Every structure is written in C-alpha cells, then in structure tokens.
Amino acid sequence: MTNETAPTAPPIPAPTPGLIAQLNARTALNFNDSGRTWASLLITHPAPQFEDVDRAQVERLMLGVAVTLGAVPAALPAAPGRAPSFSVDRVSIAPSGETLVHFDGTPWQMRVTRSPTWSRVMAGIGQVLLVVGLDELSPTASAAEVDEYIECLGTAHRLYATVSSVADRSSRRPALGRP
C-alpha cells in the first residue's frame, strides 16, 4: 500500500502592485428591461502583443483578483432570483475625481481610467457591478470583441462578479495605474 497524496494547487495570490498596474478596466453604463441605469466595470488581464500567454498563470492571477474583490462565479444568463455577491465599498471616488478599486490582502488600489460621466452616474447610483474575466483580452479590443469576450466567458463559466457599494471617499492607500 502506497501513501500517495494528490498534488496541492498553489494558493491563489493577492494581486501584486505590478499586476494591479497592468490590469485593464472597462467602464460601461447599461440599462435593464425597465430602463433603469446600472454601472459596470470589467477587469481583465491584458493580452500580450508578441509573446505567447501562459493561460494557467493568467487564470490563477485573475482568480486572485476575483477573490480579493469578493467576487463569485457569475451565471450568464442571470437566473431569476440569483443575484451576484455584494461587497462593501470596493470602489471609491477620490477627491481628484478618479475612481479607485480596492482589493483585500494588499495595500494597493487600482486607478480606473477617468470617465467623468461614468463616475458621476456610478456614484449617483451608489453601486457598481464588478466583473472579472479569467482570460486575457487585448487592451485595444473593440466593443464587439468585448461583448463576444463576455458572452464566451459567461457561457464557459469563466467570469466572476460582485456588486460593490461606492464609498463616500477613498482610503489613503496608494493607487496604481498605467502611465
């Protein structure tokens, strides 16, 4: 009789400053069937331009992003009565007007590209849908490519989501963003 143990997967890491700085964030204002506006933020890993991607590593990193945002696997299409998880104050508006995303387990924040209309509407609603994709997506993807990404990953159960409240003001944690 042998005493073999199954290999254990490495722990899911909290996002590093380098990862946070390179994440892509796409803002959108959407409307439900009754015409109410809701704000969403899609967070993805950038697809490399010239080298091959290690899909397992990207998935592991993005799972870390999802977990530290309190996101759970998303079900698309959404089932009646099934709401995504709710996270408190993962998003805030800094005095400068920048939108910041806060992660558990790290002192760093992600700075979202300035979009004054989106930020104003999101702050007025007081909530934002945060969606994390486990696969890479080009930073220059068109709207149609983003829609296809969401549809394909949703069908494959590779999206994580949470609804976050919007904090009245940001914490004093350092914010990282692409130059």
JSON list of C-alpha atoms in Angstrom, two decimals:
[
{"chain": "A", "resi": 1, "resn": "MET", "atom": "CA", "xyz": [0.00, 0.00, 0.00]},
{"chain": "A", "resi": 2, "resn": "THR", "atom": "CA", "xyz": [1.44, 3.35, -1.02]},
{"chain": "A", "resi": 3, "resn": "ASN", "atom": "CA", "xyz": [0.82, 6.57, 0.75]},
{"chain": "A", "resi": 4, "resn": "GLU", "atom": "CA", "xyz": [0.36, 8.92, -2.18]},
{"chain": "A", "resi": 5, "resn": "THR", "atom": "CA", "xyz": [-1.14, 12.33, -1.78]},
{"chain": "A", "resi": 6, "resn": "ALA", "atom": "CA", "xyz": [-2.67, 14.36, -4.52]},
{"chain": "A", "resi": 7, "resn": "PRO", "atom": "CA", "xyz": [-0.63, 17.39, -5.50]},
{"chain": "A", "resi": 8, "resn": "THR", "atom": "CA", "xyz": [-1.98, 20.54, -3.95]},
{"chain": "A", "resi": 9, "resn": "ALA", "atom": "CA", "xyz": [-2.58, 23.62, -6.02]},
{"chain": "A", "resi": 10, "resn": "PRO", "atom": "CA", "xyz": [-0.57, 26.67, -5.02]},
{"chain": "A", "resi": 11, "resn": "PRO", "atom": "CA", "xyz": [-2.56, 29.22, -3.04]},
{"chain": "A", "resi": 12, "resn": "ILE", "atom": "CA", "xyz": [-4.32, 31.93, -5.02]},
{"chain": "A", "resi": 13, "resn": "PRO", "atom": "CA", "xyz": [-2.19, 35.05, -4.67]},
{"chain": "A", "resi": 14, "resn": "ALA", "atom": "CA", "xyz": [-3.37, 38.52, -3.75]},
{"chain": "A", "resi": 15, "resn": "PRO", "atom": "CA", "xyz": [-2.73, 40.96, -6.61]},
{"chain": "A", "resi": 16, "resn": "THR", "atom": "CA", "xyz": [0.77, 42.42, -6.66]},
{"chain": "A", "resi": 17, "resn": "PRO", "atom": "CA", "xyz": [1.43, 46.09, -7.44]},
{"chain": "A", "resi": 18, "resn": "GLY", "atom": "CA", "xyz": [2.73, 45.05, -10.88]},
{"chain": "A", "resi": 19, "resn": "LEU", "atom": "CA", "xyz": [-0.41, 43.09, -11.71]},
{"chain": "A", "resi": 20, "resn": "ILE", "atom": "CA", "xyz": [-2.73, 45.84, -10.46]},
{"chain": "A", "resi": 21, "resn": "ALA", "atom": "CA", "xyz": [-0.91, 48.41, -12.59]},
{"chain": "A", "resi": 22, "resn": "GLN", "atom": "CA", "xyz": [-1.33, 46.36, -15.77]},
{"chain": "A", "resi": 23, "resn": "LEU", "atom": "CA", "xyz": [-4.97, 45.27, -15.39]},
{"chain": "A", "resi": 24, "resn": "ASN", "atom": "CA", "xyz": [-7.45, 46.57, -17.95]},
{"chain": "A", "resi": 25, "resn": "ALA", "atom": "CA", "xyz": [-10.63, 48.20, -16.65]},
{"chain": "A", "resi": 26, "resn": "ARG", "atom": "CA", "xyz": [-13.54, 48.89, -19.00]},
{"chain": "A", "resi": 27, "resn": "THR", "atom": "CA", "xyz": [-16.42, 51.00, -17.78]},
{"chain": "A", "resi": 28, "resn": "ALA", "atom": "CA", "xyz": [-19.97, 50.78, -19.10]},
{"chain": "A", "resi": 29, "resn": "LEU", "atom": "CA", "xyz": [-23.40, 52.18, -18.38]},
{"chain": "A", "resi": 30, "resn": "ASN", "atom": "CA", "xyz": [-26.16, 49.69, -19.09]},
{"chain": "A", "resi": 31, "resn": "PHE", "atom": "CA", "xyz": [-29.94, 49.64, -18.86]},
{"chain": "A", "resi": 32, "resn": "ASN", "atom": "CA", "xyz": [-32.23, 46.91, -17.55]},
{"chain": "A", "resi": 33, "resn": "ASP", "atom": "CA", "xyz": [-35.62, 45.96, -19.03]},
{"chain": "A", "resi": 34, "resn": "SER", "atom": "CA", "xyz": [-37.38, 48.65, -17.03]},
{"chain": "A", "resi": 35, "resn": "GLY", "atom": "CA", "xyz": [-34.99, 51.36, -18.25]},
{"chain": "A", "resi": 36, "resn": "ARG", "atom": "CA", "xyz": [-33.00, 51.75, -15.01]},
{"chain": "A", "resi": 37, "resn": "THR", "atom": "CA", "xyz": [-29.33, 52.55, -15.42]},
{"chain": "A", "resi": 38, "resn": "TRP", "atom": "CA", "xyz": [-26.59, 50.45, -13.84]},
{"chain": "A", "resi": 39, "resn": "ALA", "atom": "CA", "xyz": [-22.83, 50.82, -13.98]},
{"chain": "A", "resi": 40, "resn": "SER", "atom": "CA", "xyz": [-20.38, 48.01, -14.64]},
{"chain": "A", "resi": 41, "resn": "LEU", "atom": "CA", "xyz": [-16.62, 47.63, -14.60]},
{"chain": "A", "resi": 42, "resn": "LEU", "atom": "CA", "xyz": [-14.97, 44.74, -16.48]},
{"chain": "A", "resi": 43, "resn": "ILE", "atom": "CA", "xyz": [-11.48, 43.87, -15.22]},
{"chain": "A", "resi": 44, "resn": "THR", "atom": "CA", "xyz": [-9.26, 41.76, -17.47]},
{"chain": "A", "resi": 45, "resn": "HIS", "atom": "CA", "xyz": [-5.64, 40.74, -17.91]},
{"chain": "A", "resi": 46, "resn": "PRO", "atom": "CA", "xyz": [-4.03, 42.34, -20.97]},
{"chain": "A", "resi": 47, "resn": "ALA", "atom": "CA", "xyz": [-3.22, 40.02, -23.86]},
{"chain": "A", "resi": 48, "resn": "PRO", "atom": "CA", "xyz": [0.49, 40.20, -24.70]},
{"chain": "A", "resi": 49, "resn": "GLN", "atom": "CA", "xyz": [1.35, 41.71, -28.07]},
{"chain": "A", "resi": 50, "resn": "PHE", "atom": "CA", "xyz": [4.21, 39.49, -29.18]},
{"chain": "A", "resi": 51, "resn": "GLU", "atom": "CA", "xyz": [4.70, 36.55, -26.84]},
{"chain": "A", "resi": 52, "resn": "ASP", "atom": "CA", "xyz": [2.53, 33.56, -26.01]},
{"chain": "A", "resi": 53, "resn": "VAL", "atom": "CA", "xyz": [0.42, 33.65, -22.88]},
{"chain": "A", "resi": 54, "resn": "ASP", "atom": "CA", "xyz": [0.53, 31.11, -20.05]},
{"chain": "A", "resi": 55, "resn": "ARG", "atom": "CA", "xyz": [-3.24, 30.64, -19.72]},
{"chain": "A", "resi": 56, "resn": "ALA", "atom": "CA", "xyz": [-2.96, 28.75, -16.42]},
{"chain": "A", "resi": 57, "resn": "GLN", "atom": "CA", "xyz": [-0.91, 31.58, -14.90]},
{"chain": "A", "resi": 58, "resn": "VAL", "atom": "CA", "xyz": [-3.33, 34.25, -16.17]},
{"chain": "A", "resi": 59, "resn": "GLU", "atom": "CA", "xyz": [-6.26, 32.29, -14.72]},
{"chain": "A", "resi": 60, "resn": "ARG", "atom": "CA", "xyz": [-4.50, 31.95, -11.35]},
{"chain": "A", "resi": 61, "resn": "LEU", "atom": "CA", "xyz": [-3.71, 35.69, -11.22]},
{"chain": "A", "resi": 62, "resn": "MET", "atom": "CA", "xyz": [-7.24, 36.69, -12.21]},
{"chain": "A", "resi": 63, "resn": "LEU", "atom": "CA", "xyz": [-8.74, 34.29, -9.65]},
{"chain": "A", "resi": 64, "resn": "GLY", "atom": "CA", "xyz": [-6.66, 36.19, -7.10]},
{"chain": "A", "resi": 65, "resn": "VAL", "atom": "CA", "xyz": [-8.18, 39.45, -8.35]},
{"chain": "A", "resi": 66, "resn": "ALA", "atom": "CA", "xyz": [-11.70, 37.99, -8.17]},
{"chain": "A", "resi": 67, "resn": "VAL", "atom": "CA", "xyz": [-11.25, 36.56, -4.67]},
{"chain": "A", "resi": 68, "resn": "THR", "atom": "CA", "xyz": [-9.80, 39.79, -3.28]},
{"chain": "A", "resi": 69, "resn": "LEU", "atom": "CA", "xyz": [-12.80, 41.69, -4.66]},
{"chain": "A", "resi": 70, "resn": "GLY", "atom": "CA", "xyz": [-15.27, 39.28, -3.07]},
{"chain": "A", "resi": 71, "resn": "ALA", "atom": "CA", "xyz": [-16.48, 38.10, -6.49]},
{"chain": "A", "resi": 72, "resn": "VAL", "atom": "CA", "xyz": [-18.15, 34.74, -7.07]},
{"chain": "A", "resi": 73, "resn": "PRO", "atom": "CA", "xyz": [-18.65, 32.75, -10.28]},
{"chain": "A", "resi": 74, "resn": "ALA", "atom": "CA", "xyz": [-21.17, 34.59, -12.44]},
{"chain": "A", "resi": 75, "resn": "ALA", "atom": "CA", "xyz": [-24.08, 32.78, -14.06]},
{"chain": "A", "resi": 76, "resn": "LEU", "atom": "CA", "xyz": [-24.96, 34.01, -17.54]},
{"chain": "A", "resi": 77, "resn": "PRO", "atom": "CA", "xyz": [-27.68, 34.46, -18.36]},
{"chain": "A", "resi": 78, "resn": "ALA", "atom": "CA", "xyz": [-28.61, 35.52, -14.86]},
{"chain": "A", "resi": 79, "resn": "ALA", "atom": "CA", "xyz": [-31.07, 33.16, -13.24]},
{"chain": "A", "resi": 80, "resn": "PRO", "atom": "CA", "xyz": [-34.23, 34.71, -11.77]},
{"chain": "A", "resi": 81, "resn": "GLY", "atom": "CA", "xyz": [-33.75, 35.40, -8.09]},
{"chain": "A", "resi": 82, "resn": "ARG", "atom": "CA", "xyz": [-29.99, 34.80, -8.24]},
{"chain": "A", "resi": 83, "resn": "ALA", "atom": "CA", "xyz": [-28.03, 37.94, -7.50]},
{"chain": "A", "resi": 84, "resn": "PRO", "atom": "CA", "xyz": [-24.24, 38.23, -7.50]},
{"chain": "A", "resi": 85, "resn": "SER", "atom": "CA", "xyz": [-22.43, 38.62, -4.21]},
{"chain": "A", "resi": 86, "resn": "PHE", "atom": "CA", "xyz": [-22.37, 42.03, -2.57]},
{"chain": "A", "resi": 87, "resn": "SER", "atom": "CA", "xyz": [-19.14, 43.70, -1.48]},
{"chain": "A", "resi": 88, "resn": "VAL", "atom": "CA", "xyz": [-18.99, 46.81, 0.65]},
{"chain": "A", "resi": 89, "resn": "ASP", "atom": "CA", "xyz": [-17.06, 49.84, -0.59]},
{"chain": "A", "resi": 90, "resn": "ARG", "atom": "CA", "xyz": [-14.74, 48.12, -3.08]},
{"chain": "A", "resi": 91, "resn": "VAL", "atom": "CA", "xyz": [-14.96, 51.25, -5.22]},
{"chain": "A", "resi": 92, "resn": "SER", "atom": "CA", "xyz": [-14.47, 54.88, -4.24]},
{"chain": "A", "resi": 93, "resn": "ILE", "atom": "CA", "xyz": [-14.18, 58.27, -5.88]},
{"chain": "A", "resi": 94, "resn": "ALA", "atom": "CA", "xyz": [-11.04, 60.16, -4.87]},
{"chain": "A", "resi": 95, "resn": "PRO", "atom": "CA", "xyz": [-11.19, 63.94, -4.31]},
{"chain": "A", "resi": 96, "resn": "SER", "atom": "CA", "xyz": [-9.45, 64.29, -7.70]},
{"chain": "A", "resi": 97, "resn": "GLY", "atom": "CA", "xyz": [-12.47, 62.60, -9.32]},
{"chain": "A", "resi": 98, "resn": "GLU", "atom": "CA", "xyz": [-10.61, 59.37, -10.09]},
{"chain": "A", "resi": 99, "resn": "THR", "atom": "CA", "xyz": [-12.33, 56.06, -9.50]},
{"chain": "A", "resi": 100, "resn": "LEU", "atom": "CA", "xyz": [-10.37, 53.62, -7.34]},
{"chain": "A", "resi": 101, "resn": "VAL", "atom": "CA", "xyz": [-10.89, 49.87, -6.86]},
{"chain": "A", "resi": 102, "resn": "HIS", "atom": "CA", "xyz": [-9.86, 48.34, -3.51]},
{"chain": "A", "resi": 103, "resn": "PHE", "atom": "CA", "xyz": [-8.59, 44.75, -3.07]},
{"chain": "A", "resi": 104, "resn": "ASP", "atom": "CA", "xyz": [-8.38, 42.66, 0.12]},
{"chain": "A", "resi": 105, "resn": "GLY", "atom": "CA", "xyz": [-4.94, 41.47, 1.16]},
{"chain": "A", "resi": 106, "resn": "THR", "atom": "CA", "xyz": [-2.99, 44.30, -0.44]},
{"chain": "A", "resi": 107, "resn": "PRO", "atom": "CA", "xyz": [-2.48, 47.95, 0.43]},
{"chain": "A", "resi": 108, "resn": "TRP", "atom": "CA", "xyz": [-2.68, 48.90, -3.26]},
{"chain": "A", "resi": 109, "resn": "GLN", "atom": "CA", "xyz": [-5.64, 50.22, -5.26]},
{"chain": "A", "resi": 110, "resn": "MET", "atom": "CA", "xyz": [-6.34, 50.21, -8.98]},
{"chain": "A", "resi": 111, "resn": "ARG", "atom": "CA", "xyz": [-6.92, 53.56, -10.63]},
{"chain": "A", "resi": 112, "resn": "VAL", "atom": "CA", "xyz": [-9.62, 53.39, -13.29]},
{"chain": "A", "resi": 113, "resn": "THR", "atom": "CA", "xyz": [-9.20, 55.49, -16.42]},
{"chain": "A", "resi": 114, "resn": "ARG", "atom": "CA", "xyz": [-11.00, 58.80, -15.97]},
{"chain": "A", "resi": 115, "resn": "SER", "atom": "CA", "xyz": [-14.53, 58.74, -17.24]},
{"chain": "A", "resi": 116, "resn": "PRO", "atom": "CA", "xyz": [-16.35, 61.65, -15.60]},
{"chain": "A", "resi": 117, "resn": "THR", "atom": "CA", "xyz": [-19.82, 60.69, -16.87]},
{"chain": "A", "resi": 118, "resn": "TRP", "atom": "CA", "xyz": [-19.46, 57.05, -15.80]},
{"chain": "A", "resi": 119, "resn": "SER", "atom": "CA", "xyz": [-18.02, 58.04, -12.40]},
{"chain": "A", "resi": 120, "resn": "ARG", "atom": "CA", "xyz": [-20.81, 60.58, -11.77]},
{"chain": "A", "resi": 121, "resn": "VAL", "atom": "CA", "xyz": [-23.59, 58.15, -12.71]},
{"chain": "A", "resi": 122, "resn": "MET", "atom": "CA", "xyz": [-21.97, 55.28, -10.76]},
{"chain": "A", "resi": 123, "resn": "ALA", "atom": "CA", "xyz": [-21.58, 57.48, -7.67]},
{"chain": "A", "resi": 124, "resn": "GLY", "atom": "CA", "xyz": [-25.21, 58.61, -8.00]},
{"chain": "A", "resi": 125, "resn": "ILE", "atom": "CA", "xyz": [-26.43, 55.01, -8.19]},
{"chain": "A", "resi": 126, "resn": "GLY", "atom": "CA", "xyz": [-24.17, 54.08, -5.26]},
{"chain": "A", "resi": 127, "resn": "GLN", "atom": "CA", "xyz": [-23.37, 50.64, -6.66]},
{"chain": "A", "resi": 128, "resn": "VAL", "atom": "CA", "xyz": [-21.30, 49.13, -9.44]},
{"chain": "A", "resi": 129, "resn": "LEU", "atom": "CA", "xyz": [-21.17, 45.63, -10.93]},
{"chain": "A", "resi": 130, "resn": "LEU", "atom": "CA", "xyz": [-17.55, 44.42, -10.88]},
{"chain": "A", "resi": 131, "resn": "VAL", "atom": "CA", "xyz": [-16.85, 41.64, -13.39]},
{"chain": "A", "resi": 132, "resn": "VAL", "atom": "CA", "xyz": [-13.52, 39.78, -13.56]},
{"chain": "A", "resi": 133, "resn": "GLY", "atom": "CA", "xyz": [-12.63, 37.71, -16.62]},
{"chain": "A", "resi": 134, "resn": "LEU", "atom": "CA", "xyz": [-10.26, 34.78, -16.16]},
{"chain": "A", "resi": 135, "resn": "ASP", "atom": "CA", "xyz": [-8.84, 35.05, -19.70]},
{"chain": "A", "resi": 136, "resn": "GLU", "atom": "CA", "xyz": [-6.74, 37.77, -21.27]},
{"chain": "A", "resi": 137, "resn": "LEU", "atom": "CA", "xyz": [-8.25, 40.44, -23.52]},
{"chain": "A", "resi": 138, "resn": "SER", "atom": "CA", "xyz": [-6.47, 42.94, -25.72]},
{"chain": "A", "resi": 139, "resn": "PRO", "atom": "CA", "xyz": [-6.37, 46.47, -24.31]},
{"chain": "A", "resi": 140, "resn": "THR", "atom": "CA", "xyz": [-7.43, 47.66, -27.78]},
{"chain": "A", "resi": 141, "resn": "ALA", "atom": "CA", "xyz": [-10.41, 45.28, -28.13]},
{"chain": "A", "resi": 142, "resn": "SER", "atom": "CA", "xyz": [-13.43, 46.80, -29.86]},
{"chain": "A", "resi": 143, "resn": "ALA", "atom": "CA", "xyz": [-16.87, 46.95, -28.26]},
{"chain": "A", "resi": 144, "resn": "ALA", "atom": "CA", "xyz": [-17.93, 43.94, -30.35]},
{"chain": "A", "resi": 145, "resn": "GLU", "atom": "CA", "xyz": [-14.87, 41.97, -29.18]},
{"chain": "A", "resi": 146, "resn": "VAL", "atom": "CA", "xyz": [-15.62, 42.86, -25.55]},
{"chain": "A", "resi": 147, "resn": "ASP", "atom": "CA", "xyz": [-19.23, 41.70, -25.99]},
{"chain": "A", "resi": 148, "resn": "GLU", "atom": "CA", "xyz": [-18.01, 38.44, -27.53]},
{"chain": "A", "resi": 149, "resn": "TYR", "atom": "CA", "xyz": [-15.49, 38.00, -24.67]},
{"chain": "A", "resi": 150, "resn": "ILE", "atom": "CA", "xyz": [-18.26, 38.43, -22.08]},
{"chain": "A", "resi": 151, "resn": "GLU", "atom": "CA", "xyz": [-20.61, 36.08, -23.91]},
{"chain": "A", "resi": 152, "resn": "CYS", "atom": "CA", "xyz": [-17.98, 33.34, -24.44]},
{"chain": "A", "resi": 153, "resn": "LEU", "atom": "CA", "xyz": [-16.56, 33.52, -20.92]},
{"chain": "A", "resi": 154, "resn": "GLY", "atom": "CA", "xyz": [-20.03, 33.71, -19.41]},
{"chain": "A", "resi": 155, "resn": "THR", "atom": "CA", "xyz": [-21.07, 30.56, -21.25]},
{"chain": "A", "resi": 156, "resn": "ALA", "atom": "CA", "xyz": [-17.84, 28.83, -20.16]},
{"chain": "A", "resi": 157, "resn": "HIS", "atom": "CA", "xyz": [-18.30, 29.96, -16.51]},
{"chain": "A", "resi": 158, "resn": "ARG", "atom": "CA", "xyz": [-15.07, 31.98, -16.59]},
{"chain": "A", "resi": 159, "resn": "LEU", "atom": "CA", "xyz": [-16.48, 35.26, -15.26]},
{"chain": "A", "resi": 160, "resn": "TYR", "atom": "CA", "xyz": [-16.64, 36.28, -11.61]},
{"chain": "A", "resi": 161, "resn": "ALA", "atom": "CA", "xyz": [-18.85, 39.09, -10.36]},
{"chain": "A", "resi": 162, "resn": "THR", "atom": "CA", "xyz": [-19.82, 41.12, -7.33]},
{"chain": "A", "resi": 163, "resn": "VAL", "atom": "CA", "xyz": [-21.93, 44.20, -6.79]},
{"chain": "A", "resi": 164, "resn": "SER", "atom": "CA", "xyz": [-20.00, 46.78, -4.80]},
{"chain": "A", "resi": 165, "resn": "SER", "atom": "CA", "xyz": [-21.23, 49.78, -2.94]},
{"chain": "A", "resi": 166, "resn": "VAL", "atom": "CA", "xyz": [-19.38, 53.01, -3.68]},
{"chain": "A", "resi": 167, "resn": "ALA", "atom": "CA", "xyz": [-17.53, 54.57, -0.75]},
{"chain": "A", "resi": 168, "resn": "ASP", "atom": "CA", "xyz": [-18.10, 58.20, 0.03]},
{"chain": "A", "resi": 169, "resn": "ARG", "atom": "CA", "xyz": [-14.36, 58.81, -0.07]},
{"chain": "A", "resi": 170, "resn": "SER", "atom": "CA", "xyz": [-11.20, 56.87, -0.77]},
{"chain": "A", "resi": 171, "resn": "SER", "atom": "CA", "xyz": [-8.90, 55.35, 1.79]},
{"chain": "A", "resi": 172, "resn": "ARG", "atom": "CA", "xyz": [-5.34, 56.57, 1.97]},
{"chain": "A", "resi": 173, "resn": "ARG", "atom": "CA", "xyz": [-3.92, 53.51, 0.21]},
{"chain": "A", "resi": 174, "resn": "PRO", "atom": "CA", "xyz": [-1.62, 54.14, -2.77]},
{"chain": "A", "resi": 175, "resn": "ALA", "atom": "CA", "xyz": [-3.30, 53.95, -6.19]},
{"chain": "A", "resi": 176, "resn": "LEU", "atom": "CA", "xyz": [-1.65, 52.24, -9.12]},
{"chain": "A", "resi": 177, "resn": "GLY", "atom": "CA", "xyz": [-2.47, 52.83, -12.75]},
{"chain": "A", "resi": 178, "resn": "ARG", "atom": "CA", "xyz": [-0.94, 52.64, -16.15]},
{"chain": "A", "resi": 179, "resn": "PRO", "atom": "CA", "xyz": [1.14, 55.69, -17.06]}
]
